[in-house]
XYZ file of C-alpha atoms in Angstrom:
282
model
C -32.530 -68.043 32.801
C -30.090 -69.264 30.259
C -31.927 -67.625 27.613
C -31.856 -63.984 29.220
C -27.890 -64.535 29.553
C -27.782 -65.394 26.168
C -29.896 -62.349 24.970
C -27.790 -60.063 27.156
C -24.284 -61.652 25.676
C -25.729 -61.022 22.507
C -27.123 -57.339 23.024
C -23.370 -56.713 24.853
C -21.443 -58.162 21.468
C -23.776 -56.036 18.715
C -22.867 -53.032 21.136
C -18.992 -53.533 21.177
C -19.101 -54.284 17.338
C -21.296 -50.922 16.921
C -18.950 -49.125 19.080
C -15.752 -50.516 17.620
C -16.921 -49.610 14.116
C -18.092 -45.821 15.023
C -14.322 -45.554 16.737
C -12.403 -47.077 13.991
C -9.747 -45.552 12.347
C -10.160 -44.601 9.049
C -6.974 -42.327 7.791
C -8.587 -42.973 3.717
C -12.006 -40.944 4.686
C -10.257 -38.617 6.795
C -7.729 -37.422 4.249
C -9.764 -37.209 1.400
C -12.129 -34.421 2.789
C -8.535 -32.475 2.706
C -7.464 -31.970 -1.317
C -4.003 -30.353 -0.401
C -3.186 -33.870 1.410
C -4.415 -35.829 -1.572
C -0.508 -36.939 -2.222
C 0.223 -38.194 1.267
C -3.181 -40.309 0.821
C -2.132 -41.934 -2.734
C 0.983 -42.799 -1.125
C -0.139 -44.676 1.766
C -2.075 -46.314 -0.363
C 0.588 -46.991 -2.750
C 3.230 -48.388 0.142
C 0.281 -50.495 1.497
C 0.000 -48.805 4.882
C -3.238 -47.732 4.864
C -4.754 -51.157 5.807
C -2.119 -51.623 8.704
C -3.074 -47.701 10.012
C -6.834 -48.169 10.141
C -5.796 -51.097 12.157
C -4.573 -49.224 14.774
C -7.385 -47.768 17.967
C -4.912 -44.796 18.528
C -2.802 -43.046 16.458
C -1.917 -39.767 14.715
C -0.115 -39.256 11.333
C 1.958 -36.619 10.584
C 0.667 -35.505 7.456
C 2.486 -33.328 4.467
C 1.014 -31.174 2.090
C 1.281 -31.681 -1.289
C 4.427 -29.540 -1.960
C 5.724 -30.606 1.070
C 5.539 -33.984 0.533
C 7.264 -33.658 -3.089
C 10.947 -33.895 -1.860
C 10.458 -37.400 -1.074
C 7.460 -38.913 -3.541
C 9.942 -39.962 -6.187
C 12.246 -41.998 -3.577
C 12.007 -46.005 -4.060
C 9.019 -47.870 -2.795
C 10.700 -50.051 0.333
C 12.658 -46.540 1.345
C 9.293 -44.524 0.893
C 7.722 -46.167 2.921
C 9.710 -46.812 5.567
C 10.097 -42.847 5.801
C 6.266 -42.771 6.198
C 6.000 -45.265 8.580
C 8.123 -43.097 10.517
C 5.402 -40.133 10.324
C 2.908 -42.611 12.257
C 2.767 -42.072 16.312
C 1.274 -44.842 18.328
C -0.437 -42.232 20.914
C -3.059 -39.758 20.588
C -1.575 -36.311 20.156
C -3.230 -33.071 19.219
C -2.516 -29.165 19.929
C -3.441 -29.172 23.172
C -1.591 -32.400 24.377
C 1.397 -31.161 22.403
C 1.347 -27.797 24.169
C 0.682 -29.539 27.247
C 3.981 -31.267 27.424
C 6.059 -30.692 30.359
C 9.819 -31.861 29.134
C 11.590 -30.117 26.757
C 11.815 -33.185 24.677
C 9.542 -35.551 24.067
C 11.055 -39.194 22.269
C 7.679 -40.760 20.757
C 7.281 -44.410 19.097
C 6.208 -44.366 15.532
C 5.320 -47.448 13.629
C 8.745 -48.315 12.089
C 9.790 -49.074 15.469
C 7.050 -51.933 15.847
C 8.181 -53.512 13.099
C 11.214 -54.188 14.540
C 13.607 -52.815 11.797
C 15.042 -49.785 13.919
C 18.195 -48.879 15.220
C 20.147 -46.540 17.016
C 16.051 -45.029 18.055
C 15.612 -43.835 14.358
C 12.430 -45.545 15.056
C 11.864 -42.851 17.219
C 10.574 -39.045 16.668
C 11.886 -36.957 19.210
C 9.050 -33.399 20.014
C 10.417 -30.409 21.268
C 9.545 -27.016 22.610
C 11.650 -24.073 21.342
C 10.880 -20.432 21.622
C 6.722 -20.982 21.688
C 7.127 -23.022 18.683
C 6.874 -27.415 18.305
C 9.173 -29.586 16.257
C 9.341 -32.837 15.033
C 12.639 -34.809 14.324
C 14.236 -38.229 14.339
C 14.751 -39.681 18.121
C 18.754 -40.153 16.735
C 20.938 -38.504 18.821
C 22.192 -35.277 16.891
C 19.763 -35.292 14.260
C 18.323 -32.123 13.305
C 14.503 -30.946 14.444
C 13.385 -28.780 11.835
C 9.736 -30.656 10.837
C 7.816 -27.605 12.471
C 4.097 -28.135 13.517
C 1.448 -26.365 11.685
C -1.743 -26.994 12.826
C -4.328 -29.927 13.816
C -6.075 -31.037 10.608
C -8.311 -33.857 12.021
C -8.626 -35.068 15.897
C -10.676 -37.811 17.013
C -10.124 -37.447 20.839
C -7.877 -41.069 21.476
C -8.321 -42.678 18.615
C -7.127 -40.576 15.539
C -5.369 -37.550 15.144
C -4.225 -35.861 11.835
C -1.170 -33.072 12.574
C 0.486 -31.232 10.081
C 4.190 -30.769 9.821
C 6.129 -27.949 7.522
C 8.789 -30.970 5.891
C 9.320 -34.660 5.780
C 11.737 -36.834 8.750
C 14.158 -38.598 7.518
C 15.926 -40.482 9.957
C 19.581 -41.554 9.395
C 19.280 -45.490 7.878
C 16.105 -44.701 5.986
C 17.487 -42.104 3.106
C 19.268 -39.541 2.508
C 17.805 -36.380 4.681
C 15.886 -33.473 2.945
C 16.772 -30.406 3.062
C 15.465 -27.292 4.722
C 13.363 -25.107 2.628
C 15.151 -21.651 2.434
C 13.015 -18.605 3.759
C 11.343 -17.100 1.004
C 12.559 -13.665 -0.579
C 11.847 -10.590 0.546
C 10.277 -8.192 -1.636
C 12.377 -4.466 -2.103
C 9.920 -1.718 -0.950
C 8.983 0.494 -3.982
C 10.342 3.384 -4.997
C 8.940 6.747 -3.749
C 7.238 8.468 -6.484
C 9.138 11.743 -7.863
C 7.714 14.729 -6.401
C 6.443 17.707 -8.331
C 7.486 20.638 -5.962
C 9.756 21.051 -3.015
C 7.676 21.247 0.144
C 7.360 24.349 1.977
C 9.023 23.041 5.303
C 6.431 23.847 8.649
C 7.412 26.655 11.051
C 9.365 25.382 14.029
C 8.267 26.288 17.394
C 9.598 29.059 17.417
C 8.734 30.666 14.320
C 4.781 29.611 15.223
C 4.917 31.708 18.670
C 6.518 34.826 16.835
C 3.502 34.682 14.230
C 1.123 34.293 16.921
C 2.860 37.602 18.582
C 2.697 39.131 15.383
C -0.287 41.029 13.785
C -1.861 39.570 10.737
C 0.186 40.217 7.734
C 3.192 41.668 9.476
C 6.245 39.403 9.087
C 8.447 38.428 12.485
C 10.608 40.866 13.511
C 14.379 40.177 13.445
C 16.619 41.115 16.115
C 19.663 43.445 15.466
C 22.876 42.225 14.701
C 24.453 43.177 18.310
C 22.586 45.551 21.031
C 24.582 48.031 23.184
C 25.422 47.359 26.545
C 24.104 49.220 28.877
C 27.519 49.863 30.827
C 29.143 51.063 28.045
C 28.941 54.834 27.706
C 27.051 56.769 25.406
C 29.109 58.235 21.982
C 30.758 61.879 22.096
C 29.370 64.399 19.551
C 31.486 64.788 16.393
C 33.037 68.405 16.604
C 34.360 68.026 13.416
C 31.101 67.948 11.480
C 30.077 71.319 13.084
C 33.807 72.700 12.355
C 33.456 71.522 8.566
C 30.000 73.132 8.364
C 31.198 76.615 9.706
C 34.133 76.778 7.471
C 31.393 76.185 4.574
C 29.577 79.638 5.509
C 32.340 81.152 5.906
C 33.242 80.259 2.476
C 30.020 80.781 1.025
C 29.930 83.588 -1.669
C 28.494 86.995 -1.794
C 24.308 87.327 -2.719
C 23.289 89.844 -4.824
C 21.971 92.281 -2.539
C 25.470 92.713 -0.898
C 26.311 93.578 -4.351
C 24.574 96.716 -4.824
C 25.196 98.121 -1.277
C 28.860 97.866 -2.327
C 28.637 100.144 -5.336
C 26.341 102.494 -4.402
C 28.886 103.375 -1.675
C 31.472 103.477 -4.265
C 29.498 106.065 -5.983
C 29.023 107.967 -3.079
C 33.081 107.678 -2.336
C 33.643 108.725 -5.968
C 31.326 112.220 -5.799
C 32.477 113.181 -2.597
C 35.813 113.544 -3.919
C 34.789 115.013 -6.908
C 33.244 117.450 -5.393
C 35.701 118.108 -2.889
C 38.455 118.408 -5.906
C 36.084 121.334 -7.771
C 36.068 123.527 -4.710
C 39.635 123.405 -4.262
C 40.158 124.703 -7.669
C 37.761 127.809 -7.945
C-alpha cells in the first residue's frame, strides 16, 4: 500500500515538473524568433531582468522595436532599467482581453511596483480606450498616454504575452519623458504633365439633342436674333420706292426708234410747205 502511494506521489511530482517546464516563461526564446525586437532583448539582458521575468507564471512585456526603443538605449543602467521594468505587466493581456475591457481606464501593476520603489502610482501603467484605438501610459495622475498599441507579437494564453507599443513610458521619477514622434511628412502630389493641345470641350446637353435633331453633316440651327410678335401688326408698303421708280421712267431718255419717227415727220412738215409756197407763186 505504501509503495503504490509512493509511486503515485512520484508519477504526480514528474507531471507538475513536466507541466511547469512546458508553461514556463521564457521572454529570451520568445524574442529572438523576432529580429526587429533584437534591442529590447540585449537590454533585458543587459539590466539583468531577464532571469527575474522568466520567473514570473504570468506576464506580458511591452515590447519596442528597434527604432523605437532607441530614444532611451543610451540612458544610464539603474534608470534603464527601471524604465523597463515599468514595460512588464503582472497579468495576462492580449488583443482580445485589451479590447475586452469595460472601463475607460484601466490602472495595471507592472514590476517596478513589486519592488517596492514606486511612488505617487508611477509604478503603475494606466490602459485606455480612445476613439477605437488603445494606449499605454504611466498610472501618474496627468501624465500623458501616447504609447499606442500595435499589435500582439507573442501570446501564450495566461502565462506570457508579448504586445507591442509605438514609444517607450517614462513615468515621472524614472527619467526625463520622451518625446512624441512627429507625424511623418506628407508627400506634394506631382505636377500634371504639360499638355500638347487644348481639348475640344464635349457638347452640353443641349448641343447633343440639337445634333441628334439635326441631319448628318448639317450644323445646329441658330435662332434669330428677336422674332416678331404676333400682335404686332404687319409693316405698310413703302410708297416712296414706287414714287422714286416712276419718276426714273419718266426721266428715262428717248430710244432710237422715236428718233426717226420724229424726222421723218419733219420732212413731211418741211415739203408740205414747200409745196404749198410754189403754188402760191405761179
Amino acid at each position: 500500500m505504501g509503495l503504490k502511494v509512493s509511486s503515485s506521489l512520484l508519477c504526480l511530482t514528474i507531471l507538475l515538473a513536466v507541466s511547469s517546464i512546458v508553461s514556463a516563461v521564457n521572454i529570451t526564446r520568445v524574442l529572438e524568433k523576432y529580429p526587429e525586437f533584437s534591442t529590447m532583448m540585449e537590454l533585458l539582458a543587459k539590466t539583468e531582468l531577464t532571469p527575474i521575468i522568466n520567473k514570473r507564471q504570468t506576464i506580458t512585456v511591452l515590447a519596442l522595436s528597434n527604432d523605437a526603443i532607441g530614444s532611451i538605449s543610451s540612458r544610464p543602467e539603474e534608470e534603464l532599467k527601471n524604465i523597463l521594468m515599468n514595460h512588464v505587466i503582472l497579468d495576462y493581456f492580449d488583443e482580445l482581453k485589451l479590447k475586452a475591457l469595460k472601463e475607460k481606464s484601466t490602472l495595471l501593476t507592472t514590476l517596478y511596483q513589486s519592488t517596492g520603489l514606486g511612488q505617487q502610482q508611477n509604478g503603475f501603467l494606466n490602459c485606455t480606450k480612445s476613439n477605437g484605438k488603445i494606449y499605454f501610459g504611466s498610472g501618474v495622475k496627468g501624465a500623458p498616454q501616447t504609447a499606442e498599441y500595435i499589435t500582439t507579437v507573442f501570446r501564450n494564453p495566461y502565462n506570457l504575452s508579448v504586445v507591442q507599443i509605438s514609444m517607450p513610458i517614462v513615468a515621472p521619477g524614472l527619467g526625463s519623458p520622451v518625446k512624441v514622434p512627429p507625424p511623418p511628412p506628407m508627400s506634394s502630389p506631382p505636377a500634371p504633365s504639360p499638355k500638347k493641345g487644348a481639348a475640344t470641350p464635349a457638347p452640353g446637353p443641349a448641343e447633343e439633342e440639337d445634333y441628334a435633331d439635326a441631319p448628318p453633316g448639317a450644323a445646329p440651327e441658330t435662332a434669330p436674333a428677336s422674332a416678331p410678335s404676333d400682335d404686332s401688326p404687319a409693316p405698310a408698303p413703302d410708297k416712296s420706292g414706287k414714287k422714286k421708280m416712276a419718276a426714273a421712267d419718266e426721266a428715262e431718255p428717248p430710244s432710237s426708234a422715236s428718233n426717226a419717227g420724229l424726222s421723218f415727220g419733219a420732212v413731211l412738215v418741211l415739203g408740205f410747205v414747200a409745196s404749198f409756197v410754189g403754188s402760191k407763186m405761179v
